[in-house]
Amino acid sequence: MDSLFFSNIAKLRAIRHLCEVFKERFSLGDFEVISEPSLREMTIYDPWMNMLRQTSNLASAFIGGADILSVHAHDLIYKNLTHAKVSALGVRQSRNQFHVLKEESFLSRVKDPAKGSYALESLTRELIEKSFDLFKNWEAQKGLLKNLETFSRDVKEVSIKRREYLATNKVSIAGVNSFSHLDEKFEFNLNSDKEDLFPLRRTSEEFELLREKAQQQKIKNILLVCGEESKLSGRIMFCTNYFEVLGHQVDILFYKDDVKKYVADNVIVCALDEEYQNYIEKLSSKIHGKKYIAGKKFSQKDYTNVYAGQNILKILSLAMGEH
């Protein structure tokens, strides 16, 4: 169960429906649906967000009708990587999440709270039909267990797409590719078992590796605001959020004619598209460091454009001097 609330509810309802059908048609015994929080989207940085993600999937597990609900500590991933026990606070909070949703929110009192919801009923039906089509397809190929390597490749392709969405900010994970906490410092080893057909593939791993390398360096970032702050507030916030993914602060400076030099590892020039030409001419000899332009409409030799939708991992790797 991930943090996609409505998708989780529909997923559980679809699983129960299919299991009921198989039970009836093939005279199978009773079954139980067990819900477990996905480790795929749990993060090392900003681990407190893992509690919010888990609260979402726990709530959807109750509403979706899971019989047994598993709960993880918010710091489970980091503790596993460092071979330490999860914290007592993490264990306590995970239990509290379960009990609050069950005993105080009464989410377990209604058998099927989602029944009658057009959106959820429609999504449930879609999942049932597509899942059953996949089931029949695997059965035609002598069953899923006879084709685990093929299935493993399919799972890996989905994982690659998820990472691409994160790298291009089509999907945001708080504390990873947005709203980073600059005071967090961790040491860990992300070497995973590549021989396993189904290794744990967390979507945030590439960002965490990049930040772990960046925290070993002293990186100075300057966002040079050229123009009225009120007109550039959105662009300022975007650039600050963009470069602070590395875990290093972005210092915001306002352009002044009398400043002779702007020296930093990375200098991001931020202006309105129609005003860039004028400012770039003035700044050509003043900037000492890697040069960036906020936006993609105006480009200049020796400057790298930063904008929404590009692969942020590639640009930040260049900002660290990697290729």
PDB file of C-alpha atoms in Angstrom:
ATOM      1  CA  MET A   1       0.000   0.000   0.000  1.00  0.00           C
ATOM      2  CA  ASP A   2       1.485   3.340  -1.046  1.00  0.00           C
ATOM      3  CA  SER A   3       0.118   6.800  -0.266  1.00  0.00           C
ATOM      4  CA  LEU A   4      -2.253   6.947  -3.267  1.00  0.00           C
ATOM      5  CA  PHE A   5      -5.388   6.957  -1.153  1.00  0.00           C
ATOM      6  CA  PHE A   6      -8.186   6.193  -3.620  1.00  0.00           C
ATOM      7  CA  SER A   7      -6.051   3.826  -5.684  1.00  0.00           C
ATOM      8  CA  ASN A   8      -5.340   1.775  -2.559  1.00  0.00           C
ATOM      9  CA  ILE A   9      -9.013   1.511  -1.650  1.00  0.00           C
ATOM     10  CA  ALA A  10      -9.927   0.334  -5.140  1.00  0.00           C
ATOM     11  CA  LYS A  11      -6.990  -2.092  -5.175  1.00  0.00           C
ATOM     12  CA  LEU A  12      -8.127  -3.798  -1.978  1.00  0.00           C
ATOM     13  CA  ARG A  13     -11.743  -3.986  -3.093  1.00  0.00           C
ATOM     14  CA  ALA A  14     -10.632  -5.495  -6.415  1.00  0.00           C
ATOM     15  CA  ILE A  15      -8.469  -8.099  -4.657  1.00  0.00           C
ATOM     16  CA  ARG A  16     -11.342  -9.123  -2.400  1.00  0.00           C
ATOM     17  CA  HIS A  17     -13.746  -9.405  -5.320  1.00  0.00           C
ATOM     18  CA  LEU A  18     -11.349 -11.607  -7.313  1.00  0.00           C
ATOM     19  CA  CYS A  19     -10.617 -13.793  -4.298  1.00  0.00           C
ATOM     20  CA  GLU A  20     -14.343 -14.251  -3.669  1.00  0.00           C
ATOM     21  CA  VAL A  21     -14.852 -15.266  -7.310  1.00  0.00           C
ATOM     22  CA  PHE A  22     -12.008 -17.793  -7.191  1.00  0.00           C
ATOM     23  CA  LYS A  23     -13.226 -19.131  -3.850  1.00  0.00           C
ATOM     24  CA  GLU A  24     -16.709 -19.737  -5.246  1.00  0.00           C
ATOM     25  CA  ARG A  25     -15.685 -21.193  -8.618  1.00  0.00           C
ATOM     26  CA  PHE A  26     -12.910 -23.454  -7.377  1.00  0.00           C
ATOM     27  CA  SER A  27     -14.301 -24.331  -3.923  1.00  0.00           C
ATOM     28  CA  LEU A  28     -11.323 -22.786  -2.163  1.00  0.00           C
ATOM     29  CA  GLY A  29     -11.063 -22.197   1.569  1.00  0.00           C
ATOM     30  CA  ASP A  30     -11.341 -18.913   3.415  1.00  0.00           C
ATOM     31  CA  PHE A  31      -8.815 -16.154   2.783  1.00  0.00           C
ATOM     32  CA  GLU A  32      -7.576 -12.990   4.455  1.00  0.00           C
ATOM     33  CA  VAL A  33      -6.387  -9.797   2.806  1.00  0.00           C
ATOM     34  CA  ILE A  34      -3.211  -8.500   4.458  1.00  0.00           C
ATOM     35  CA  SER A  35      -2.192  -4.872   3.948  1.00  0.00           C
ATOM     36  CA  GLU A  36       1.431  -3.801   4.321  1.00  0.00           C
ATOM     37  CA  PRO A  37       2.857  -0.285   3.809  1.00  0.00           C
ATOM     38  CA  SER A  38       5.058  -0.028   0.726  1.00  0.00           C
ATOM     39  CA  LEU A  39       8.750   0.411   1.433  1.00  0.00           C
ATOM     40  CA  ARG A  40       9.146   1.706  -2.130  1.00  0.00           C
ATOM     41  CA  GLU A  41       8.183   5.261  -1.234  1.00  0.00           C
ATOM     42  CA  MET A  42       9.694   5.423   2.243  1.00  0.00           C
ATOM     43  CA  THR A  43      12.613   7.848   2.450  1.00  0.00           C
ATOM     44  CA  ILE A  44      15.807   8.320   4.433  1.00  0.00           C
ATOM     45  CA  TYR A  45      15.662  12.113   4.415  1.00  0.00           C
ATOM     46  CA  ASP A  46      12.750  13.789   6.186  1.00  0.00           C
ATOM     47  CA  PRO A  47      11.658  10.458   7.737  1.00  0.00           C
ATOM     48  CA  TRP A  48       8.763  12.138   9.551  1.00  0.00           C
ATOM     49  CA  MET A  49       6.984  12.341   6.198  1.00  0.00           C
ATOM     50  CA  ASN A  50       6.918   8.542   6.233  1.00  0.00           C
ATOM     51  CA  MET A  51       4.390   8.768   9.061  1.00  0.00           C
ATOM     52  CA  LEU A  52       2.087  10.881   6.900  1.00  0.00           C
ATOM     53  CA  ARG A  53       2.433   8.485   3.981  1.00  0.00           C
ATOM     54  CA  GLN A  54       1.714   5.554   6.246  1.00  0.00           C
ATOM     55  CA  THR A  55      -1.310   7.277   7.797  1.00  0.00           C
ATOM     56  CA  SER A  56      -2.738   7.623   4.289  1.00  0.00           C
ATOM     57  CA  ASN A  57      -2.201   3.981   3.365  1.00  0.00           C
ATOM     58  CA  LEU A  58      -3.465   2.763   6.748  1.00  0.00           C
ATOM     59  CA  ALA A  59      -6.672   4.768   6.374  1.00  0.00           C
ATOM     60  CA  SER A  60      -7.188   3.436   2.859  1.00  0.00           C
ATOM     61  CA  ALA A  61      -6.514  -0.104   4.123  1.00  0.00           C
ATOM     62  CA  PHE A  62      -9.307   0.239   6.700  1.00  0.00           C
ATOM     63  CA  ILE A  63     -11.730   1.688   4.150  1.00  0.00           C
ATOM     64  CA  GLY A  64     -10.708  -0.820   1.466  1.00  0.00           C
ATOM     65  CA  GLY A  65     -11.498  -3.713   3.787  1.00  0.00           C
ATOM     66  CA  ALA A  66      -8.129  -5.295   4.650  1.00  0.00           C
ATOM     67  CA  ASP A  67      -8.426  -8.025   7.286  1.00  0.00           C
ATOM     68  CA  ILE A  68      -4.941  -7.592   8.731  1.00  0.00           C
ATOM     69  CA  LEU A  69      -2.980  -4.326   8.717  1.00  0.00           C
ATOM     70  CA  SER A  70       0.790  -4.202   9.082  1.00  0.00           C
ATOM     71  CA  VAL A  71       2.462  -0.981  10.254  1.00  0.00           C
ATOM     72  CA  HIS A  72       6.106   0.148   9.923  1.00  0.00           C
ATOM     73  CA  ALA A  73       8.193   2.544  11.992  1.00  0.00           C
ATOM     74  CA  HIS A  74       8.896   5.815  10.186  1.00  0.00           C
ATOM     75  CA  ASP A  75      12.689   5.307  10.441  1.00  0.00           C
ATOM     76  CA  LEU A  76      12.679   1.675   9.284  1.00  0.00           C
ATOM     77  CA  ILE A  77      14.602   2.251   6.023  1.00  0.00           C
ATOM     78  CA  TYR A  78      17.479   4.181   7.583  1.00  0.00           C
ATOM     79  CA  LYS A  79      17.783   1.746  10.483  1.00  0.00           C
ATOM     80  CA  ASN A  80      17.908  -1.205   8.072  1.00  0.00           C
ATOM     81  CA  LEU A  81      20.667   0.444   6.030  1.00  0.00           C
ATOM     82  CA  THR A  82      22.741   1.107   9.132  1.00  0.00           C
ATOM     83  CA  HIS A  83      21.920  -2.288  10.703  1.00  0.00           C
ATOM     84  CA  ALA A  84      20.376  -0.671  13.745  1.00  0.00           C
ATOM     85  CA  LYS A  85      17.111  -1.353  15.511  1.00  0.00           C
ATOM     86  CA  VAL A  86      14.172   0.898  14.771  1.00  0.00           C
ATOM     87  CA  SER A  87      13.679   3.542  17.436  1.00  0.00           C
ATOM     88  CA  ALA A  88      11.284   3.084  20.324  1.00  0.00           C
ATOM     89  CA  LEU A  89       9.568   6.282  19.171  1.00  0.00           C
ATOM     90  CA  GLY A  90       9.095   4.823  15.690  1.00  0.00           C
ATOM     91  CA  VAL A  91       7.483   1.666  17.072  1.00  0.00           C
ATOM     92  CA  ARG A  92       5.237   3.624  19.413  1.00  0.00           C
ATOM     93  CA  GLN A  93       4.096   6.067  16.751  1.00  0.00           C
ATOM     94  CA  SER A  94       3.298   3.284  14.291  1.00  0.00           C
ATOM     95  CA  ARG A  95       1.097   1.594  16.901  1.00  0.00           C
ATOM     96  CA  ASN A  96      -0.562   4.909  17.703  1.00  0.00           C
ATOM     97  CA  GLN A  97      -1.401   5.445  14.050  1.00  0.00           C
ATOM     98  CA  PHE A  98      -3.223   2.134  13.933  1.00  0.00           C
ATOM     99  CA  HIS A  99      -5.106   2.630  17.193  1.00  0.00           C
ATOM    100  CA  VAL A 100      -6.180   6.206  16.448  1.00  0.00           C
ATOM    101  CA  LEU A 101      -7.615   5.216  13.061  1.00  0.00           C
ATOM    102  CA  LYS A 102      -9.304   2.118  14.463  1.00  0.00           C
ATOM    103  CA  GLU A 103     -10.510   3.212  17.893  1.00  0.00           C
ATOM    104  CA  GLU A 104     -10.966   6.985  17.559  1.00  0.00           C
ATOM    105  CA  SER A 105     -11.787   7.423  13.877  1.00  0.00           C
ATOM    106  CA  PHE A 106     -13.955   4.263  13.823  1.00  0.00           C
ATOM    107  CA  LEU A 107     -12.745   3.310  10.349  1.00  0.00           C
ATOM    108  CA  SER A 108     -13.247  -0.383  11.093  1.00  0.00           C
ATOM    109  CA  ARG A 109     -16.929  -0.031  12.030  1.00  0.00           C
ATOM    110  CA  VAL A 110     -18.346   0.021   8.485  1.00  0.00           C
ATOM    111  CA  LYS A 111     -17.998  -3.072   6.312  1.00  0.00           C
ATOM    112  CA  ASP A 112     -17.592  -1.305   2.945  1.00  0.00           C
ATOM    113  CA  PRO A 113     -17.505   2.513   3.325  1.00  0.00           C
ATOM    114  CA  ALA A 114     -16.640   2.974  -0.365  1.00  0.00           C
ATOM    115  CA  LYS A 115     -19.747   1.183  -1.633  1.00  0.00           C
ATOM    116  CA  GLY A 116     -21.912   3.429  -3.799  1.00  0.00           C
ATOM    117  CA  SER A 117     -19.099   5.868  -4.642  1.00  0.00           C
ATOM    118  CA  TYR A 118     -19.134   6.139  -8.442  1.00  0.00           C
ATOM    119  CA  ALA A 119     -15.446   7.057  -8.718  1.00  0.00           C
ATOM    120  CA  LEU A 120     -14.273   4.225  -6.467  1.00  0.00           C
ATOM    121  CA  GLU A 121     -16.691   1.687  -7.927  1.00  0.00           C
ATOM    122  CA  SER A 122     -15.510   2.581 -11.436  1.00  0.00           C
ATOM    123  CA  LEU A 123     -11.831   2.379 -10.483  1.00  0.00           C
ATOM    124  CA  THR A 124     -12.421  -0.926  -8.694  1.00  0.00           C
ATOM    125  CA  ARG A 125     -14.127  -2.381 -11.768  1.00  0.00           C
ATOM    126  CA  GLU A 126     -11.272  -1.212 -14.000  1.00  0.00           C
ATOM    127  CA  LEU A 127      -8.695  -2.855 -11.745  1.00  0.00           C
ATOM    128  CA  ILE A 128     -10.692  -6.089 -11.627  1.00  0.00           C
ATOM    129  CA  GLU A 129     -10.968  -6.295 -15.415  1.00  0.00           C
ATOM    130  CA  LYS A 130      -7.337  -5.440 -16.129  1.00  0.00           C
ATOM    131  CA  SER A 131      -6.039  -7.699 -13.365  1.00  0.00           C
ATOM    132  CA  PHE A 132      -8.113 -10.621 -14.620  1.00  0.00           C
ATOM    133  CA  ASP A 133      -6.880 -10.042 -18.178  1.00  0.00           C
ATOM    134  CA  LEU A 134      -3.280 -10.189 -16.910  1.00  0.00           C
ATOM    135  CA  PHE A 135      -4.108 -13.315 -14.911  1.00  0.00           C
ATOM    136  CA  LYS A 136      -5.477 -15.060 -18.001  1.00  0.00           C
ATOM    137  CA  ASN A 137      -2.475 -13.919 -20.047  1.00  0.00           C
ATOM    138  CA  TRP A 138      -0.048 -15.476 -17.561  1.00  0.00           C
ATOM    139  CA  GLU A 139      -2.127 -18.645 -17.365  1.00  0.00           C
ATOM    140  CA  ALA A 140      -1.896 -18.964 -21.150  1.00  0.00           C
ATOM    141  CA  GLN A 141       1.899 -18.920 -20.702  1.00  0.00           C
ATOM    142  CA  LYS A 142       1.839 -21.787 -18.164  1.00  0.00           C
ATOM    143  CA  GLY A 143       1.421 -19.517 -15.176  1.00  0.00           C
ATOM    144  CA  LEU A 144       3.218 -16.629 -13.531  1.00  0.00           C
ATOM    145  CA  LEU A 145       5.617 -18.857 -11.578  1.00  0.00           C
ATOM    146  CA  LYS A 146       6.957 -20.226 -14.869  1.00  0.00           C
ATOM    147  CA  ASN A 147       7.697 -16.694 -16.109  1.00  0.00           C
ATOM    148  CA  LEU A 148       9.203 -14.924 -13.129  1.00  0.00           C
ATOM    149  CA  GLU A 149      12.110 -13.456 -15.092  1.00  0.00           C
ATOM    150  CA  THR A 150       9.720 -11.878 -17.611  1.00  0.00           C
ATOM    151  CA  PHE A 151       7.545 -10.576 -14.791  1.00  0.00           C
ATOM    152  CA  SER A 152      10.666  -9.195 -13.069  1.00  0.00           C
ATOM    153  CA  ARG A 153      11.547  -7.203 -16.203  1.00  0.00           C
ATOM    154  CA  ASP A 154       8.005  -5.790 -16.336  1.00  0.00           C
ATOM    155  CA  VAL A 155       8.272  -4.691 -12.715  1.00  0.00           C
ATOM    156  CA  LYS A 156      11.663  -3.088 -13.372  1.00  0.00           C
ATOM    157  CA  GLU A 157      10.245  -1.079 -16.309  1.00  0.00           C
ATOM    158  CA  VAL A 158       7.525   0.313 -14.050  1.00  0.00           C
ATOM    159  CA  SER A 159      10.180   1.222 -11.483  1.00  0.00           C
ATOM    160  CA  ILE A 160      12.191   3.093 -14.129  1.00  0.00           C
ATOM    161  CA  LYS A 161       9.121   5.106 -15.124  1.00  0.00           C
ATOM    162  CA  ARG A 162       8.447   6.001 -11.504  1.00  0.00           C
ATOM    163  CA  ARG A 163      12.003   7.272 -11.099  1.00  0.00           C
ATOM    164  CA  GLU A 164      11.702   9.300 -14.304  1.00  0.00           C
ATOM    165  CA  TYR A 165       8.544  10.943 -12.967  1.00  0.00           C
ATOM    166  CA  LEU A 166      10.397  11.869  -9.789  1.00  0.00           C
ATOM    167  CA  ALA A 167      13.492  13.129 -11.627  1.00  0.00           C
ATOM    168  CA  THR A 168      11.366  15.432 -13.809  1.00  0.00           C
ATOM    169  CA  ASN A 169       9.202  16.596 -10.884  1.00  0.00           C
ATOM    170  CA  LYS A 170       6.034  15.119 -12.372  1.00  0.00           C
ATOM    171  CA  VAL A 171       5.775  13.488  -8.963  1.00  0.00           C
ATOM    172  CA  SER A 172       6.944  15.174  -5.764  1.00  0.00           C
ATOM    173  CA  ILE A 173       8.213  13.475  -2.629  1.00  0.00           C
ATOM    174  CA  ALA A 174       8.475  15.996   0.180  1.00  0.00           C
ATOM    175  CA  GLY A 175      11.951  16.095   1.654  1.00  0.00           C
ATOM    176  CA  VAL A 176      13.503  14.439  -1.416  1.00  0.00           C
ATOM    177  CA  ASN A 177      12.923  16.384  -4.647  1.00  0.00           C
ATOM    178  CA  SER A 178      11.079  19.256  -2.955  1.00  0.00           C
ATOM    179  CA  PHE A 179      11.132  21.115   0.369  1.00  0.00           C
ATOM    180  CA  SER A 180      14.405  19.596   1.553  1.00  0.00           C
ATOM    181  CA  HIS A 181      15.481  19.956   5.172  1.00  0.00           C
ATOM    182  CA  LEU A 182      18.976  21.415   4.978  1.00  0.00           C
ATOM    183  CA  ASP A 183      20.055  20.413   8.484  1.00  0.00           C
ATOM    184  CA  GLU A 184      19.697  16.667   7.867  1.00  0.00           C
ATOM    185  CA  LYS A 185      22.962  14.720   7.603  1.00  0.00           C
ATOM    186  CA  PHE A 186      23.013  10.935   7.233  1.00  0.00           C
ATOM    187  CA  GLU A 187      25.630   8.308   6.437  1.00  0.00           C
ATOM    188  CA  PHE A 188      24.396   5.145   4.767  1.00  0.00           C
ATOM    189  CA  ASN A 189      25.136   2.498   2.160  1.00  0.00           C
ATOM    190  CA  LEU A 190      22.606   1.913  -0.614  1.00  0.00           C
ATOM    191  CA  ASN A 191      24.295  -1.096  -2.217  1.00  0.00           C
ATOM    192  CA  SER A 192      21.468  -3.513  -3.008  1.00  0.00           C
ATOM    193  CA  ASP A 193      21.394  -7.114  -4.176  1.00  0.00           C
ATOM    194  CA  LYS A 194      21.326  -6.746  -7.963  1.00  0.00           C
ATOM    195  CA  GLU A 195      20.951 -10.503  -8.426  1.00  0.00           C
ATOM    196  CA  ASP A 196      17.540 -10.555  -6.800  1.00  0.00           C
ATOM    197  CA  LEU A 197      14.649 -10.755  -9.279  1.00  0.00           C
ATOM    198  CA  PHE A 198      12.602  -8.370  -7.163  1.00  0.00           C
ATOM    199  CA  PRO A 199      14.949  -6.098  -5.167  1.00  0.00           C
ATOM    200  CA  LEU A 200      13.574  -3.207  -3.158  1.00  0.00           C
ATOM    201  CA  ARG A 201      13.527  -0.300  -5.609  1.00  0.00           C
ATOM    202  CA  ARG A 202      12.767   2.892  -3.724  1.00  0.00           C
ATOM    203  CA  THR A 203      12.013   5.822  -6.021  1.00  0.00           C
ATOM    204  CA  SER A 204      14.012   8.243  -3.870  1.00  0.00           C
ATOM    205  CA  GLU A 205      17.320   6.314  -3.938  1.00  0.00           C
ATOM    206  CA  GLU A 206      19.002   8.321  -6.720  1.00  0.00           C
ATOM    207  CA  PHE A 207      18.196  11.610  -4.995  1.00  0.00           C
ATOM    208  CA  GLU A 208      19.442  10.287  -1.669  1.00  0.00           C
ATOM    209  CA  LEU A 209      22.720   9.114  -3.198  1.00  0.00           C
ATOM    210  CA  LEU A 210      23.235  12.500  -4.857  1.00  0.00           C
ATOM    211  CA  ARG A 211      22.542  14.350  -1.629  1.00  0.00           C
ATOM    212  CA  GLU A 212      24.795  12.007   0.374  1.00  0.00           C
ATOM    213  CA  LYS A 213      27.657  12.871  -2.006  1.00  0.00           C
ATOM    214  CA  ALA A 214      26.789  16.573  -1.895  1.00  0.00           C
ATOM    215  CA  GLN A 215      26.888  16.740   1.903  1.00  0.00           C
ATOM    216  CA  GLN A 216      30.562  15.725   1.744  1.00  0.00           C
ATOM    217  CA  GLN A 217      31.318  18.888  -0.240  1.00  0.00           C
ATOM    218  CA  LYS A 218      31.152  22.581   0.475  1.00  0.00           C
ATOM    219  CA  ILE A 219      28.819  23.965  -2.156  1.00  0.00           C
ATOM    220  CA  LYS A 220      27.856  27.611  -2.331  1.00  0.00           C
ATOM    221  CA  ASN A 221      24.743  28.558  -4.299  1.00  0.00           C
ATOM    222  CA  ILE A 222      23.642  32.085  -5.151  1.00  0.00           C
ATOM    223  CA  LEU A 223      20.270  33.004  -6.604  1.00  0.00           C
ATOM    224  CA  LEU A 224      20.750  36.396  -8.212  1.00  0.00           C
ATOM    225  CA  VAL A 225      17.405  38.184  -8.479  1.00  0.00           C
ATOM    226  CA  CYS A 226      17.359  40.760 -11.266  1.00  0.00           C
ATOM    227  CA  GLY A 227      14.198  42.827 -11.131  1.00  0.00           C
ATOM    228  CA  GLU A 228      11.197  43.265  -8.864  1.00  0.00           C
ATOM    229  CA  GLU A 229      10.846  40.520  -6.283  1.00  0.00           C
ATOM    230  CA  SER A 230       7.038  40.575  -6.423  1.00  0.00           C
ATOM    231  CA  LYS A 231       7.092  39.705 -10.133  1.00  0.00           C
ATOM    232  CA  LEU A 232       9.639  36.923  -9.674  1.00  0.00           C
ATOM    233  CA  SER A 233       8.388  35.278  -6.471  1.00  0.00           C
ATOM    234  CA  GLY A 234       7.289  32.059  -8.209  1.00  0.00           C
ATOM    235  CA  ARG A 235      10.567  31.707 -10.078  1.00  0.00           C
ATOM    236  CA  ILE A 236      12.570  32.473  -6.912  1.00  0.00           C
ATOM    237  CA  MET A 237      10.755  29.747  -4.976  1.00  0.00           C
ATOM    238  CA  PHE A 238      11.211  27.258  -7.825  1.00  0.00           C
ATOM    239  CA  CYS A 239      14.985  27.860  -8.083  1.00  0.00           C
ATOM    240  CA  THR A 240      15.503  27.766  -4.330  1.00  0.00           C
ATOM    241  CA  ASN A 241      13.614  24.492  -4.037  1.00  0.00           C
ATOM    242  CA  TYR A 242      15.473  23.129  -7.084  1.00  0.00           C
ATOM    243  CA  PHE A 243      19.035  23.602  -5.816  1.00  0.00           C
ATOM    244  CA  GLU A 244      18.363  22.917  -2.144  1.00  0.00           C
ATOM    245  CA  VAL A 245      17.657  19.310  -3.120  1.00  0.00           C
ATOM    246  CA  LEU A 246      21.449  18.939  -2.692  1.00  0.00           C
ATOM    247  CA  GLY A 247      21.082  19.823   0.968  1.00  0.00           C
ATOM    248  CA  HIS A 248      22.966  23.123   0.667  1.00  0.00           C
ATOM    249  CA  GLN A 249      21.413  26.521   1.237  1.00  0.00           C
ATOM    250  CA  VAL A 250      20.664  28.884  -1.634  1.00  0.00           C
ATOM    251  CA  ASP A 251      21.579  32.480  -0.774  1.00  0.00           C
ATOM    252  CA  ILE A 252      19.252  35.012  -2.387  1.00  0.00           C
ATOM    253  CA  LEU A 253      20.948  38.228  -3.534  1.00  0.00           C
ATOM    254  CA  PHE A 254      19.460  41.161  -5.415  1.00  0.00           C
ATOM    255  CA  TYR A 255      21.381  42.540  -8.382  1.00  0.00           C
ATOM    256  CA  LYS A 256      23.185  45.835  -7.866  1.00  0.00           C
ATOM    257  CA  ASP A 257      25.218  47.690 -10.497  1.00  0.00           C
ATOM    258  CA  ASP A 258      28.025  48.494  -8.074  1.00  0.00           C
ATOM    259  CA  VAL A 259      28.787  44.864  -7.141  1.00  0.00           C
ATOM    260  CA  LYS A 260      31.958  43.799  -8.944  1.00  0.00           C
ATOM    261  CA  LYS A 261      31.810  40.013  -8.469  1.00  0.00           C
ATOM    262  CA  TYR A 262      29.344  37.245  -7.666  1.00  0.00           C
ATOM    263  CA  VAL A 263      31.453  34.255  -6.636  1.00  0.00           C
ATOM    264  CA  ALA A 264      29.913  30.842  -5.911  1.00  0.00           C
ATOM    265  CA  ASP A 265      29.929  27.266  -7.143  1.00  0.00           C
ATOM    266  CA  ASN A 266      26.542  27.874  -8.760  1.00  0.00           C
ATOM    267  CA  VAL A 267      25.029  31.231  -9.668  1.00  0.00           C
ATOM    268  CA  ILE A 268      21.417  31.209 -10.859  1.00  0.00           C
ATOM    269  CA  VAL A 269      20.254  34.364 -12.616  1.00  0.00           C
ATOM    270  CA  CYS A 270      16.549  35.018 -12.121  1.00  0.00           C
ATOM    271  CA  ALA A 271      14.712  37.658 -14.160  1.00  0.00           C
ATOM    272  CA  LEU A 272      11.703  38.111 -16.408  1.00  0.00           C
ATOM    273  CA  ASP A 273      12.196  36.509 -19.830  1.00  0.00           C
ATOM    274  CA  GLU A 274      12.022  39.826 -21.647  1.00  0.00           C
ATOM    275  CA  GLU A 275      14.619  41.414 -19.338  1.00  0.00           C
ATOM    276  CA  TYR A 276      17.322  38.738 -19.424  1.00  0.00           C
ATOM    277  CA  GLN A 277      19.236  40.197 -22.357  1.00  0.00           C
ATOM    278  CA  ASN A 278      19.872  43.450 -20.556  1.00  0.00           C
ATOM    279  CA  TYR A 279      21.022  41.798 -17.312  1.00  0.00           C
ATOM    280  CA  ILE A 280      23.142  39.082 -18.931  1.00  0.00           C
ATOM    281  CA  GLU A 281      25.187  41.706 -20.759  1.00  0.00           C
ATOM    282  CA  LYS A 282      25.911  43.435 -17.439  1.00  0.00           C
ATOM    283  CA  LEU A 283      26.742  40.175 -15.670  1.00  0.00           C
ATOM    284  CA  SER A 284      28.994  38.588 -18.299  1.00  0.00           C
ATOM    285  CA  SER A 285      32.224  39.416 -16.421  1.00  0.00           C
ATOM    286  CA  LYS A 286      30.860  39.529 -12.858  1.00  0.00           C
ATOM    287  CA  ILE A 287      29.819  35.899 -12.334  1.00  0.00           C
ATOM    288  CA  HIS A 288      32.529  33.465 -11.241  1.00  0.00           C
ATOM    289  CA  GLY A 289      31.200  29.913 -11.076  1.00  0.00           C
ATOM    290  CA  LYS A 290      28.741  27.735 -12.969  1.00  0.00           C
ATOM    291  CA  LYS A 291      26.059  29.896 -14.536  1.00  0.00           C
ATOM    292  CA  TYR A 292      22.337  29.182 -14.775  1.00  0.00           C
ATOM    293  CA  ILE A 293      19.276  30.951 -16.141  1.00  0.00           C
ATOM    294  CA  ALA A 294      15.845  30.424 -14.573  1.00  0.00           C
ATOM    295  CA  GLY A 295      13.388  29.523 -17.335  1.00  0.00           C
ATOM    296  CA  LYS A 296      13.772  28.125 -20.844  1.00  0.00           C
ATOM    297  CA  LYS A 297      12.617  30.879 -23.205  1.00  0.00           C
ATOM    298  CA  PHE A 298      15.878  32.825 -23.020  1.00  0.00           C
ATOM    299  CA  SER A 299      19.174  30.998 -23.445  1.00  0.00           C
ATOM    300  CA  GLN A 300      22.773  32.158 -23.515  1.00  0.00           C
ATOM    301  CA  LYS A 301      26.111  30.528 -24.239  1.00  0.00           C
ATOM    302  CA  ASP A 302      27.885  29.252 -21.115  1.00  0.00           C
ATOM    303  CA  TYR A 303      24.600  29.307 -19.155  1.00  0.00           C
ATOM    304  CA  THR A 304      22.463  26.269 -18.288  1.00  0.00           C
ATOM    305  CA  ASN A 305      18.710  26.741 -18.243  1.00  0.00           C
ATOM    306  CA  VAL A 306      16.751  25.385 -15.291  1.00  0.00           C
ATOM    307  CA  TYR A 307      13.003  24.911 -15.648  1.00  0.00           C
ATOM    308  CA  ALA A 308      10.108  22.665 -14.710  1.00  0.00           C
ATOM    309  CA  GLY A 309       9.972  19.296 -16.464  1.00  0.00           C
ATOM    310  CA  GLN A 310      13.691  18.773 -17.071  1.00  0.00           C
ATOM    311  CA  ASN A 311      15.705  16.000 -15.440  1.00  0.00           C
ATOM    312  CA  ILE A 312      16.741  17.643 -12.187  1.00  0.00           C
ATOM    313  CA  LEU A 313      19.161  14.814 -11.344  1.00  0.00           C
ATOM    314  CA  LYS A 314      21.285  15.526 -14.431  1.00  0.00           C
ATOM    315  CA  ILE A 315      21.435  19.257 -13.786  1.00  0.00           C
ATOM    316  CA  LEU A 316      22.283  18.853 -10.099  1.00  0.00           C
ATOM    317  CA  SER A 317      24.968  16.295 -10.927  1.00  0.00           C
ATOM    318  CA  LEU A 318      26.564  18.922 -13.184  1.00  0.00           C
ATOM    319  CA  ALA A 319      26.219  21.468 -10.386  1.00  0.00           C
ATOM    320  CA  MET A 320      28.352  19.167  -8.239  1.00  0.00           C
ATOM    321  CA  GLY A 321      30.950  18.809 -10.967  1.00  0.00           C
ATOM    322  CA  GLU A 322      29.887  15.288 -11.979  1.00  0.00           C
ATOM    323  CA  HIS A 323      29.280  14.145 -15.564  1.00  0.00           C
TER     324      HIS A 323
END
